JSON list of N, CA, C and O in Angstrom, two decimals:
[
{"chain": "A", "resi": 1027, "resn": "MET", "atom": "N", "xyz": [5.78, 11.10, -0.63]},
{"chain": "A", "resi": 1027, "resn": "MET", "atom": "CA", "xyz": [4.99, 10.79, 0.04]},
{"chain": "A", "resi": 1027, "resn": "MET", "atom": "C", "xyz": [5.11, 11.02, 1.38]},
{"chain": "A", "resi": 1027, "resn": "MET", "atom": "O", "xyz": [6.09, 11.42, 2.29]},
{"chain": "A", "resi": 1028, "resn": "TYR", "atom": "N", "xyz": [3.95, 11.36, 2.41]},
{"chain": "A", "resi": 1028, "resn": "TYR", "atom": "CA", "xyz": [3.78, 12.36, 3.69]},
{"chain": "A", "resi": 1028, "resn": "TYR", "atom": "C", "xyz": [3.39, 11.39, 4.55]},
{"chain": "A", "resi": 1028, "resn": "TYR", "atom": "O", "xyz": [2.43, 10.79, 4.65]},
{"chain": "A", "resi": 1029, "resn": "TRP", "atom": "N", "xyz": [4.29, 10.96, 5.64]},
{"chain": "A", "resi": 1029, "resn": "TRP", "atom": "CA", "xyz": [3.86, 10.07, 6.83]},
{"chain": "A", "resi": 1029, "resn": "TRP", "atom": "C", "xyz": [3.45, 10.67, 7.79]},
{"chain": "A", "resi": 1029, "resn": "TRP", "atom": "O", "xyz": [3.81, 12.01, 8.36]},
{"chain": "A", "resi": 1030, "resn": "ARG", "atom": "N", "xyz": [2.30, 10.26, 8.39]},
{"chain": "A", "resi": 1030, "resn": "ARG", "atom": "CA", "xyz": [1.90, 10.71, 9.46]},
{"chain": "A", "resi": 1030, "resn": "ARG", "atom": "C", "xyz": [1.63, 9.67, 10.84]},
{"chain": "A", "resi": 1030, "resn": "ARG", "atom": "O", "xyz": [1.72, 8.74, 10.86]},
{"chain": "A", "resi": 1031, "resn": "LYS", "atom": "N", "xyz": [1.88, 10.07, 11.63]},
{"chain": "A", "resi": 1031, "resn": "LYS", "atom": "CA", "xyz": [1.78, 9.61, 13.05]},
{"chain": "A", "resi": 1031, "resn": "LYS", "atom": "C", "xyz": [0.45, 9.71, 13.69]},
{"chain": "A", "resi": 1031, "resn": "LYS", "atom": "O", "xyz": [0.00, 10.97, 13.65]},
{"chain": "A", "resi": 1032, "resn": "SER", "atom": "N", "xyz": [0.19, 8.69, 14.45]},
{"chain": "A", "resi": 1032, "resn": "SER", "atom": "CA", "xyz": [-1.58, 8.30, 14.80]},
{"chain": "A", "resi": 1032, "resn": "SER", "atom": "C", "xyz": [-1.60, 9.80, 16.49]},
{"chain": "A", "resi": 1032, "resn": "SER", "atom": "O", "xyz": [-0.40, 9.70, 17.33]},
{"chain": "A", "resi": 1033, "resn": "SER", "atom": "N", "xyz": [-2.57, 10.72, 16.87]},
{"chain": "A", "resi": 1033, "resn": "SER", "atom": "CA", "xyz": [-2.10, 11.20, 18.03]},
{"chain": "A", "resi": 1033, "resn": "SER", "atom": "C", "xyz": [-2.30, 10.16, 19.50]},
{"chain": "A", "resi": 1033, "resn": "SER", "atom": "O", "xyz": [-2.42, 10.92, 20.15]},
{"chain": "A", "resi": 1034, "resn": "HIS", "atom": "N", "xyz": [-2.77, 9.26, 19.17]},
{"chain": "A", "resi": 1034, "resn": "HIS", "atom": "CA", "xyz": [-2.08, 8.40, 19.63]},
{"chain": "A", "resi": 1034, "resn": "HIS", "atom": "C", "xyz": [-1.35, 7.40, 20.26]},
{"chain": "A", "resi": 1034, "resn": "HIS", "atom": "O", "xyz": [-1.18, 5.96, 20.61]},
{"chain": "A", "resi": 1035, "resn": "SER", "atom": "N", "xyz": [-0.28, 7.82, 19.38]},
{"chain": "A", "resi": 1035, "resn": "SER", "atom": "CA", "xyz": [1.21, 7.27, 19.76]},
{"chain": "A", "resi": 1035, "resn": "SER", "atom": "C", "xyz": [1.77, 7.57, 20.88]},
{"chain": "A", "resi": 1035, "resn": "SER", "atom": "O", "xyz": [3.00, 6.56, 20.91]},
{"chain": "A", "resi": 1036, "resn": "GLY", "atom": "N", "xyz": [1.16, 7.73, 21.85]},
{"chain": "A", "resi": 1036, "resn": "GLY", "atom": "CA", "xyz": [1.73, 7.24, 23.31]},
{"chain": "A", "resi": 1036, "resn": "GLY", "atom": "C", "xyz": [2.91, 8.34, 24.03]},
{"chain": "A", "resi": 1036, "resn": "GLY", "atom": "O", "xyz": [3.17, 9.25, 23.02]},
{"chain": "A", "resi": 1037, "resn": "GLY", "atom": "N", "xyz": [3.81, 8.02, 25.10]},
{"chain": "A", "resi": 1037, "resn": "GLY", "atom": "CA", "xyz": [4.46, 8.42, 25.56]},
{"chain": "A", "resi": 1037, "resn": "GLY", "atom": "C", "xyz": [5.29, 8.87, 25.45]},
{"chain": "A", "resi": 1037, "resn": "GLY", "atom": "O", "xyz": [5.57, 8.19, 24.24]},
{"chain": "A", "resi": 1038, "resn": "GLY", "atom": "N", "xyz": [7.13, 9.86, 26.00]},
{"chain": "A", "resi": 1038, "resn": "GLY", "atom": "CA", "xyz": [7.99, 10.06, 25.85]},
{"chain": "A", "resi": 1038, "resn": "GLY", "atom": "C", "xyz": [8.29, 10.24, 24.45]},
{"chain": "A", "resi": 1038, "resn": "GLY", "atom": "O", "xyz": [8.00, 10.95, 23.95]},
{"chain": "A", "resi": 1039, "resn": "ASP", "atom": "N", "xyz": [9.07, 9.93, 23.41]},
{"chain": "A", "resi": 1039, "resn": "ASP", "atom": "CA", "xyz": [9.41, 10.63, 22.26]},
{"chain": "A", "resi": 1039, "resn": "ASP", "atom": "C", "xyz": [8.34, 10.36, 20.78]},
{"chain": "A", "resi": 1039, "resn": "ASP", "atom": "O", "xyz": [8.72, 10.17, 20.36]},
{"chain": "A", "resi": 1040, "resn": "GLY", "atom": "N", "xyz": [7.17, 8.93, 21.48]},
{"chain": "A", "resi": 1040, "resn": "GLY", "atom": "CA", "xyz": [6.50, 9.21, 20.52]},
{"chain": "A", "resi": 1040, "resn": "GLY", "atom": "C", "xyz": [6.59, 8.18, 19.35]},
{"chain": "A", "resi": 1040, "resn": "GLY", "atom": "O", "xyz": [5.54, 8.27, 18.05]},
{"chain": "A", "resi": 1041, "resn": "ASP", "atom": "N", "xyz": [7.93, 7.15, 19.44]},
{"chain": "A", "resi": 1041, "resn": "ASP", "atom": "CA", "xyz": [7.81, 6.09, 18.45]},
{"chain": "A", "resi": 1041, "resn": "ASP", "atom": "C", "xyz": [7.74, 4.81, 18.84]},
{"chain": "A", "resi": 1041, "resn": "ASP", "atom": "O", "xyz": [7.79, 3.60, 18.40]},
{"chain": "A", "resi": 1042, "resn": "SER", "atom": "N", "xyz": [6.69, 4.79, 19.49]},
{"chain": "A", "resi": 1042, "resn": "SER", "atom": "CA", "xyz": [5.94, 3.65, 19.76]},
{"chain": "A", "resi": 1042, "resn": "SER", "atom": "C", "xyz": [4.41, 3.05, 18.92]},
{"chain": "A", "resi": 1042, "resn": "SER", "atom": "O", "xyz": [3.47, 2.56, 19.47]},
{"chain": "A", "resi": 1043, "resn": "CYS", "atom": "N", "xyz": [4.84, 3.55, 17.71]},
{"chain": "A", "resi": 1043, "resn": "CYS", "atom": "CA", "xyz": [3.15, 3.80, 16.90]},
{"chain": "A", "resi": 1043, "resn": "CYS", "atom": "C", "xyz": [3.74, 2.99, 15.53]},
{"chain": "A", "resi": 1043, "resn": "CYS", "atom": "O", "xyz": [4.79, 3.40, 15.05]},
{"chain": "A", "resi": 1044, "resn": "VAL", "atom": "N", "xyz": [3.10, 3.22, 14.40]},
{"chain": "A", "resi": 1044, "resn": "VAL", "atom": "CA", "xyz": [2.70, 3.20, 13.20]},
{"chain": "A", "resi": 1044, "resn": "VAL", "atom": "C", "xyz": [2.64, 4.61, 13.01]},
{"chain": "A", "resi": 1044, "resn": "VAL", "atom": "O", "xyz": [1.87, 5.64, 13.25]},
{"chain": "A", "resi": 1045, "resn": "GLU", "atom": "N", "xyz": [2.89, 4.45, 11.26]},
{"chain": "A", "resi": 1045, "resn": "GLU", "atom": "CA", "xyz": [3.05, 5.51, 11.13]},
{"chain": "A", "resi": 1045, "resn": "GLU", "atom": "C", "xyz": [2.20, 5.37, 9.60]},
{"chain": "A", "resi": 1045, "resn": "GLU", "atom": "O", "xyz": [2.48, 4.73, 9.17]},
{"chain": "A", "resi": 1046, "resn": "ILE", "atom": "N", "xyz": [1.51, 6.35, 9.15]},
{"chain": "A", "resi": 1046, "resn": "ILE", "atom": "CA", "xyz": [0.41, 5.87, 7.91]},
{"chain": "A", "resi": 1046, "resn": "ILE", "atom": "C", "xyz": [0.68, 6.76, 6.66]},
{"chain": "A", "resi": 1046, "resn": "ILE", "atom": "O", "xyz": [1.20, 8.27, 7.21]},
{"chain": "A", "resi": 1047, "resn": "ALA", "atom": "N", "xyz": [0.50, 6.68, 5.17]},
{"chain": "A", "resi": 1047, "resn": "ALA", "atom": "CA", "xyz": [0.83, 7.72, 4.49]},
{"chain": "A", "resi": 1047, "resn": "ALA", "atom": "C", "xyz": [-0.49, 7.25, 3.28]},
{"chain": "A", "resi": 1047, "resn": "ALA", "atom": "O", "xyz": [-0.02, 5.67, 2.54]},
{"chain": "A", "resi": 1048, "resn": "THR", "atom": "N", "xyz": [-1.31, 8.04, 3.28]},
{"chain": "A", "resi": 1048, "resn": "THR", "atom": "CA", "xyz": [-2.31, 8.02, 2.12]},
{"chain": "A", "resi": 1048, "resn": "THR", "atom": "C", "xyz": [-1.40, 8.06, 0.78]},
{"chain": "A", "resi": 1048, "resn": "THR", "atom": "O", "xyz": [-1.39, 9.50, 0.52]},
{"chain": "A", "resi": 1049, "resn": "LEU", "atom": "N", "xyz": [-2.01, 7.15, -0.25]},
{"chain": "A", "resi": 1049, "resn": "LEU", "atom": "CA", "xyz": [-1.38, 7.23, -1.42]},
{"chain": "A", "resi": 1049, "resn": "LEU", "atom": "C", "xyz": [-2.97, 6.74, -2.29]},
{"chain": "A", "resi": 1049, "resn": "LEU", "atom": "O", "xyz": [-4.71, 6.74, -1.66]},
{"chain": "A", "resi": 1050, "resn": "PRO", "atom": "N", "xyz": [-3.17, 7.38, -3.69]},
{"chain": "A", "resi": 1050, "resn": "PRO", "atom": "CA", "xyz": [-4.43, 7.45, -4.68]},
{"chain": "A", "resi": 1050, "resn": "PRO", "atom": "C", "xyz": [-4.79, 6.36, -4.49]},
{"chain": "A", "resi": 1050, "resn": "PRO", "atom": "O", "xyz": [-6.13, 6.13, -4.31]},
{"chain": "A", "resi": 1051, "resn": "THR", "atom": "N", "xyz": [-4.62, 4.77, -3.89]},
{"chain": "A", "resi": 1051, "resn": "THR", "atom": "CA", "xyz": [-5.77, 3.86, -3.71]},
{"chain": "A", "resi": 1051, "resn": "THR", "atom": "C", "xyz": [-5.23, 2.97, -2.44]},
{"chain": "A", "resi": 1051, "resn": "THR", "atom": "O", "xyz": [-5.41, 2.17, -2.87]},
{"chain": "A", "resi": 1052, "resn": "ARG", "atom": "N", "xyz": [-3.92, 3.49, -1.66]},
{"chain": "A", "resi": 1052, "resn": "ARG", "atom": "CA", "xyz": [-3.61, 1.94, -1.56]},
{"chain": "A", "resi": 1052, "resn": "ARG", "atom": "C", "xyz": [-3.24, 2.99, 0.27]},
{"chain": "A", "resi": 1052, "resn": "ARG", "atom": "O", "xyz": [-3.49, 4.46, 0.26]},
{"chain": "A", "resi": 1053, "resn": "THR", "atom": "N", "xyz": [-2.94, 2.60, 1.01]},
{"chain": "A", "resi": 1053, "resn": "THR", "atom": "CA", "xyz": [-2.37, 3.24, 2.77]},
{"chain": "A", "resi": 1053, "resn": "THR", "atom": "C", "xyz": [-1.17, 2.43, 2.87]},
{"chain": "A", "resi": 1053, "resn": "THR", "atom": "O", "xyz": [-0.96, 1.52, 3.23]},
{"chain": "A", "resi": 1054, "resn": "ALA", "atom": "N", "xyz": [-0.27, 3.22, 2.86]},
{"chain": "A", "resi": 1054, "resn": "ALA", "atom": "CA", "xyz": [0.79, 2.46, 3.43]},
{"chain": "A", "resi": 1054, "resn": "ALA", "atom": "C", "xyz": [1.42, 2.76, 5.30]},
{"chain": "A", "resi": 1054, "resn": "ALA", "atom": "O", "xyz": [0.92, 3.47, 5.46]},
{"chain": "A", "resi": 1055, "resn": "VAL", "atom": "N", "xyz": [2.27, 1.69, 5.29]},
{"chain": "A", "resi": 1055, "resn": "VAL", "atom": "CA", "xyz": [2.40, 1.75, 7.05]},
{"chain": "A", "resi": 1055, "resn": "VAL", "atom": "C", "xyz": [3.68, 0.91, 7.10]},
{"chain": "A", "resi": 1055, "resn": "VAL", "atom": "O", "xyz": [4.27, 0.12, 6.65]},
{"chain": "A", "resi": 1056, "resn": "ARG", "atom": "N", "xyz": [4.43, 1.99, 8.42]},
{"chain": "A", "resi": 1056, "resn": "ARG", "atom": "CA", "xyz": [5.49, 1.72, 8.57]},
{"chain": "A", "resi": 1056, "resn": "ARG", "atom": "C", "xyz": [6.19, 1.79, 10.11]},
{"chain": "A", "resi": 1056, "resn": "ARG", "atom": "O", "xyz": [5.38, 2.56, 10.76]},
{"chain": "A", "resi": 1057, "resn": "ASP", "atom": "N", "xyz": [6.97, 1.07, 11.01]},
{"chain": "A", "resi": 1057, "resn": "ASP", "atom": "CA", "xyz": [7.37, 0.83, 11.85]},
{"chain": "A", "resi": 1057, "resn": "ASP", "atom": "C", "xyz": [7.68, 2.66, 12.07]},
{"chain": "A", "resi": 1057, "resn": "ASP", "atom": "O", "xyz": [9.04, 2.78, 11.35]},
{"chain": "A", "resi": 1058, "resn": "SER", "atom": "N", "xyz": [7.28, 3.09, 13.04]},
{"chain": "A", "resi": 1058, "resn": "SER", "atom": "CA", "xyz": [8.17, 4.66, 13.43]},
{"chain": "A", "resi": 1058, "resn": "SER", "atom": "C", "xyz": [9.91, 4.85, 14.29]},
{"chain": "A", "resi": 1058, "resn": "SER", "atom": "O", "xyz": [10.32, 5.63, 14.18]},
{"chain": "A", "resi": 1059, "resn": "LYS", "atom": "N", "xyz": [10.20, 3.66, 14.01]},
{"chain": "A", "resi": 1059, "resn": "LYS", "atom": "CA", "xyz": [11.13, 2.95, 15.19]},
{"chain": "A", "resi": 1059, "resn": "LYS", "atom": "C", "xyz": [11.97, 2.90, 13.84]},
{"chain": "A", "resi": 1059, "resn": "LYS", "atom": "O", "xyz": [13.35, 2.97, 14.16]},
{"chain": "A", "resi": 1060, "resn": "PHE", "atom": "N", "xyz": [11.83, 2.62, 13.13]},
{"chain": "A", "resi": 1060, "resn": "PHE", "atom": "CA", "xyz": [12.14, 2.06, 12.19]},
{"chain": "A", "resi": 1060, "resn": "PHE", "atom": "C", "xyz": [12.10, 2.18, 10.46]},
{"chain": "A", "resi": 1060, "resn": "PHE", "atom": "O", "xyz": [11.83, 1.66, 9.89]},
{"chain": "A", "resi": 1061, "resn": "PRO", "atom": "N", "xyz": [11.65, 3.80, 10.22]},
{"chain": "A", "resi": 1061, "resn": "PRO", "atom": "CA", "xyz": [10.98, 4.67, 8.89]},
{"chain": "A", "resi": 1061, "resn": "PRO", "atom": "C", "xyz": [11.94, 3.93, 7.72]},
{"chain": "A", "resi": 1061, "resn": "PRO", "atom": "O", "xyz": [11.34, 3.55, 6.77]},
{"chain": "A", "resi": 1062, "resn": "SER", "atom": "N", "xyz": [12.88, 3.47, 7.78]},
{"chain": "A", "resi": 1062, "resn": "SER", "atom": "CA", "xyz": [13.92, 2.91, 6.90]},
{"chain": "A", "resi": 1062, "resn": "SER", "atom": "C", "xyz": [13.77, 1.83, 6.18]},
{"chain": "A", "resi": 1062, "resn": "SER", "atom": "O", "xyz": [14.46, 1.49, 4.87]},
{"chain": "A", "resi": 1063, "resn": "ARG", "atom": "N", "xyz": [13.09, 0.85, 6.85]},
{"chain": "A", "resi": 1063, "resn": "ARG", "atom": "CA", "xyz": [12.91, -0.40, 6.77]},
{"chain": "A", "resi": 1063, "resn": "ARG", "atom": "C", "xyz": [11.57, -0.72, 5.70]},
{"chain": "A", "resi": 1063, "resn": "ARG", "atom": "O", "xyz": [10.53, 0.33, 5.33]},
{"chain": "A", "resi": 1064, "resn": "ALA", "atom": "N", "xyz": [11.44, -1.48, 5.39]},
{"chain": "A", "resi": 1064, "resn": "ALA", "atom": "CA", "xyz": [9.97, -2.17, 4.57]},
{"chain": "A", "resi": 1064, "resn": "ALA", "atom": "C", "xyz": [8.85, -1.67, 5.08]},
{"chain": "A", "resi": 1064, "resn": "ALA", "atom": "O", "xyz": [8.93, -1.01, 6.46]},
{"chain": "A", "resi": 1065, "resn": "THR", "atom": "N", "xyz": [7.86, -1.24, 4.41]},
{"chain": "A", "resi": 1065, "resn": "THR", "atom": "CA", "xyz": [6.49, -0.87, 5.09]},
{"chain": "A", "resi": 1065, "resn": "THR", "atom": "C", "xyz": [5.39, -1.90, 4.17]},
{"chain": "A", "resi": 1065, "resn": "THR", "atom": "O", "xyz": [6.28, -2.29, 3.39]},
{"chain": "A", "resi": 1066, "resn": "LEU", "atom": "N", "xyz": [4.42, -1.46, 4.36]},
{"chain": "A", "resi": 1066, "resn": "LEU", "atom": "CA", "xyz": [3.53, -2.27, 4.08]},
{"chain": "A", "resi": 1066, "resn": "LEU", "atom": "C", "xyz": [2.25, -1.59, 3.41]},
{"chain": "A", "resi": 1066, "resn": "LEU", "atom": "O", "xyz": [2.19, -0.43, 3.74]},
{"chain": "A", "resi": 1067, "resn": "SER", "atom": "N", "xyz": [1.55, -1.81, 2.42]},
{"chain": "A", "resi": 1067, "resn": "SER", "atom": "CA", "xyz": [0.68, -1.21, 1.64]},
{"chain": "A", "resi": 1067, "resn": "SER", "atom": "C", "xyz": [-0.77, -2.16, 1.92]},
{"chain": "A", "resi": 1067, "resn": "SER", "atom": "O", "xyz": [-0.20, -2.95, 1.95]},
{"chain": "A", "resi": 1068, "resn": "PHE", "atom": "N", "xyz": [-1.66, -1.34, 1.76]},
{"chain": "A", "resi": 1068, "resn": "PHE", "atom": "CA", "xyz": [-3.17, -2.27, 1.82]},
{"chain": "A", "resi": 1068, "resn": "PHE", "atom": "C", "xyz": [-4.20, -1.25, 1.25]},
{"chain": "A", "resi": 1068, "resn": "PHE", "atom": "O", "xyz": [-3.92, -0.09, 0.54]},
{"chain": "A", "resi": 1069, "resn": "PRO", "atom": "N", "xyz": [-4.99, -2.09, 0.33]},
{"chain": "A", "resi": 1069, "resn": "PRO", "atom": "CA", "xyz": [-6.52, -0.83, -0.54]},
{"chain": "A", "resi": 1069, "resn": "PRO", "atom": "C", "xyz": [-6.60, 0.06, 0.26]},
{"chain": "A", "resi": 1069, "resn": "PRO", "atom": "O", "xyz": [-7.29, -0.89, 1.96]},
{"chain": "A", "resi": 1070, "resn": "THR", "atom": "N", "xyz": [-6.80, 1.00, 0.49]},
{"chain": "A", "resi": 1070, "resn": "THR", "atom": "CA", "xyz": [-7.59, 1.71, 1.47]},
{"chain": "A", "resi": 1070, "resn": "THR", "atom": "C", "xyz": [-9.17, 1.50, 2.43]},
{"chain": "A", "resi": 1070, "resn": "THR", "atom": "O", "xyz": [-9.05, 1.73, 3.24]},
{"chain": "A", "resi": 1071, "resn": "ALA", "atom": "N", "xyz": [-9.12, 0.98, 1.15]},
{"chain": "A", "resi": 1071, "resn": "ALA", "atom": "CA", "xyz": [-11.08, -0.04, 2.00]},
{"chain": "A", "resi": 1071, "resn": "ALA", "atom": "C", "xyz": [-10.45, -0.69, 2.98]},
{"chain": "A", "resi": 1071, "resn": "ALA", "atom": "O", "xyz": [-11.69, -0.52, 3.69]},
{"chain": "A", "resi": 1072, "resn": "SER", "atom": "N", "xyz": [-9.75, -1.69, 2.77]},
{"chain": "A", "resi": 1072, "resn": "SER", "atom": "CA", "xyz": [-9.61, -2.58, 3.47]},
{"chain": "A", "resi": 1072, "resn": "SER", "atom": "C", "xyz": [-8.80, -2.22, 4.62]},
{"chain": "A", "resi": 1072, "resn": "SER", "atom": "O", "xyz": [-9.39, -2.17, 6.12]},
{"chain": "A", "resi": 1073, "resn": "PHE", "atom": "N", "xyz": [-7.60, -0.90, 4.76]},
{"chain": "A", "resi": 1073, "resn": "PHE", "atom": "CA", "xyz": [-7.28, 0.14, 5.85]},
{"chain": "A", "resi": 1073, "resn": "PHE", "atom": "C", "xyz": [-8.03, 0.33, 6.55]},
{"chain": "A", "resi": 1073, "resn": "PHE", "atom": "O", "xyz": [-8.24, 0.44, 7.67]},
{"chain": "A", "resi": 1074, "resn": "SER", "atom": "N", "xyz": [-9.19, 1.06, 6.25]},
{"chain": "A", "resi": 1074, "resn": "SER", "atom": "CA", "xyz": [-10.26, 1.94, 6.85]},
{"chain": "A", "resi": 1074, "resn": "SER", "atom": "C", "xyz": [-10.98, 0.87, 7.23]},
{"chain": "A", "resi": 1074, "resn": "SER", "atom": "O", "xyz": [-11.39, 1.08, 8.64]},
{"chain": "A", "resi": 1075, "resn": "ALA", "atom": "N", "xyz": [-11.42, -0.08, 7.16]},
{"chain": "A", "resi": 1075, "resn": "ALA", "atom": "CA", "xyz": [-11.95, -0.94, 7.59]},
{"chain": "A", "resi": 1075, "resn": "ALA", "atom": "C", "xyz": [-11.54, -1.80, 8.82]},
{"chain": "A", "resi": 1075, "resn": "ALA", "atom": "O", "xyz": [-11.99, -1.99, 9.40]},
{"chain": "A", "resi": 1076, "resn": "LEU", "atom": "N", "xyz": [-10.27, -2.28, 8.75]},
{"chain": "A", "resi": 1076, "resn": "LEU", "atom": "CA", "xyz": [-9.29, -2.46, 9.82]},
{"chain": "A", "resi": 1076, "resn": "LEU", "atom": "C", "xyz": [-9.51, -1.42, 11.37]},
{"chain": "A", "resi": 1076, "resn": "LEU", "atom": "O", "xyz": [-9.89, -1.75, 12.22]},
{"chain": "A", "resi": 1077, "resn": "VAL", "atom": "N", "xyz": [-9.11, -0.39, 10.25]},
{"chain": "A", "resi": 1077, "resn": "VAL", "atom": "CA", "xyz": [-8.89, 1.01, 11.40]},
{"chain": "A", "resi": 1077, "resn": "VAL", "atom": "C", "xyz": [-10.62, 1.32, 12.37]},
{"chain": "A", "resi": 1077, "resn": "VAL", "atom": "O", "xyz": [-10.64, 0.90, 13.85]},
{"chain": "A", "resi": 1078, "resn": "ASP", "atom": "N", "xyz": [-11.61, 0.96, 11.51]},
{"chain": "A", "resi": 1078, "resn": "ASP", "atom": "CA", "xyz": [-12.78, 1.26, 11.65]},
{"chain": "A", "resi": 1078, "resn": "ASP", "atom": "C", "xyz": [-13.77, -0.11, 13.32]},
{"chain": "A", "resi": 1078, "resn": "ASP", "atom": "O", "xyz": [-14.03, 0.31, 14.15]},
{"chain": "A", "resi": 1079, "resn": "HIS", "atom": "N", "xyz": [-12.94, -1.28, 12.72]},
{"chain": "A", "resi": 1079, "resn": "HIS", "atom": "CA", "xyz": [-13.27, -2.39, 13.13]},
{"chain": "A", "resi": 1079, "resn": "HIS", "atom": "C", "xyz": [-12.35, -2.26, 14.81]},
{"chain": "A", "resi": 1079, "resn": "HIS", "atom": "O", "xyz": [-12.56, -2.21, 15.86]},
{"chain": "A", "resi": 1080, "resn": "LEU", "atom": "N", "xyz": [-11.28, -1.71, 14.69]},
{"chain": "A", "resi": 1080, "resn": "LEU", "atom": "CA", "xyz": [-10.17, -0.97, 16.26]},
{"chain": "A", "resi": 1080, "resn": "LEU", "atom": "C", "xyz": [-11.26, -0.56, 16.91]},
{"chain": "A", "resi": 1080, "resn": "LEU", "atom": "O", "xyz": [-11.00, -0.49, 17.79]},
{"chain": "A", "resi": 1081, "resn": "LYS", "atom": "N", "xyz": [-11.27, 0.60, 16.26]},
{"chain": "A", "resi": 1081, "resn": "LYS", "atom": "CA", "xyz": [-11.95, 1.66, 17.19]},
{"chain": "A", "resi": 1081, "resn": "LYS", "atom": "C", "xyz": [-13.48, 1.13, 17.66]},
{"chain": "A", "resi": 1081, "resn": "LYS", "atom": "O", "xyz": [-13.20, 1.30, 18.93]},
{"chain": "A", "resi": 1082, "resn": "ALA", "atom": "N", "xyz": [-14.49, 0.40, 17.43]},
{"chain": "A", "resi": 1082, "resn": "ALA", "atom": "CA", "xyz": [-15.56, -0.12, 17.59]},
{"chain": "A", "resi": 1082, "resn": "ALA", "atom": "C", "xyz": [-14.91, -0.93, 18.71]},
{"chain": "A", "resi": 1082, "resn": "ALA", "atom": "O", "xyz": [-15.66, -1.26, 19.82]},
{"chain": "A", "resi": 1083, "resn": "SER", "atom": "N", "xyz": [-14.22, -1.97, 18.79]},
{"chain": "A", "resi": 1083, "resn": "SER", "atom": "CA", "xyz": [-13.72, -2.65, 19.30]},
{"chain": "A", "resi": 1083, "resn": "SER", "atom": "C", "xyz": [-13.32, -1.94, 20.80]},
{"chain": "A", "resi": 1083, "resn": "SER", "atom": "O", "xyz": [-13.49, -2.46, 22.38]},
{"chain": "A", "resi": 1084, "resn": "SER", "atom": "N", "xyz": [-12.52, -0.98, 20.53]},
{"chain": "A", "resi": 1084, "resn": "SER", "atom": "CA", "xyz": [-11.78, -0.10, 21.71]},
{"chain": "A", "resi": 1084, "resn": "SER", "atom": "C", "xyz": [-13.01, 0.26, 22.38]},
{"chain": "A", "resi": 1084, "resn": "SER", "atom": "O", "xyz": [-13.19, -0.24, 23.97]},
{"chain": "A", "resi": 1085, "resn": "VAL", "atom": "N", "xyz": [-13.83, 0.79, 21.90]},
{"chain": "A", "resi": 1085, "resn": "VAL", "atom": "CA", "xyz": [-15.45, 1.27, 22.75]},
{"chain": "A", "resi": 1085, "resn": "VAL", "atom": "C", "xyz": [-16.22, 0.02, 23.37]},
{"chain": "A", "resi": 1085, "resn": "VAL", "atom": "O", "xyz": [-16.29, 0.48, 24.48]},
{"chain": "A", "resi": 1086, "resn": "GLU", "atom": "N", "xyz": [-15.94, -1.28, 22.92]},
{"chain": "A", "resi": 1086, "resn": "GLU", "atom": "CA", "xyz": [-17.00, -1.96, 23.50]},
{"chain": "A", "resi": 1086, "resn": "GLU", "atom": "C", "xyz": [-16.27, -2.42, 24.43]},
{"chain": "A", "resi": 1086, "resn": "GLU", "atom": "O", "xyz": [-16.50, -2.91, 25.56]},
{"chain": "A", "resi": 1087, "resn": "GLU", "atom": "N", "xyz": [-14.65, -2.44, 24.43]},
{"chain": "A", "resi": 1087, "resn": "GLU", "atom": "CA", "xyz": [-13.80, -3.05, 25.89]},
{"chain": "A", "resi": 1087, "resn": "GLU", "atom": "C", "xyz": [-13.73, -1.69, 27.33]},
{"chain": "A", "resi": 1087, "resn": "GLU", "atom": "O", "xyz": [-13.75, -2.25, 28.28]},
{"chain": "A", "resi": 1088, "resn": "LEU", "atom": "N", "xyz": [-13.74, -0.17, 26.64]},
{"chain": "A", "resi": 1088, "resn": "LEU", "atom": "CA", "xyz": [-14.72, 0.68, 27.46]},
{"chain": "A", "resi": 1088, "resn": "LEU", "atom": "C", "xyz": [-15.61, 0.35, 28.09]},
{"chain": "A", "resi": 1088, "resn": "LEU", "atom": "O", "xyz": [-16.23, 1.09, 29.39]},
{"chain": "A", "resi": 1089, "resn": "ARG", "atom": "N", "xyz": [-16.73, -0.31, 27.83]},
{"chain": "A", "resi": 1089, "resn": "ARG", "atom": "CA", "xyz": [-17.92, -0.70, 28.09]},
{"chain": "A", "resi": 1089, "resn": "ARG", "atom": "C", "xyz": [-18.49, -1.59, 29.77]},
{"chain": "A", "resi": 1089, "resn": "ARG", "atom": "O", "xyz": [-17.37, -2.02, 29.59]}
]
């Protein structure tokens, strides 16, 4: 499984974010500060909808 961080993971050592791994039908999420702990996984469509909503909310806040 390949984990990746957001390009918006913040300053410092970049451990103030979550990491995601794309699976065939799900997206897994884990805390970058504690990668050996439990992960959450969501159906890919649900995770994509969440990310789209967060992006739209961020744009609205900037207006």
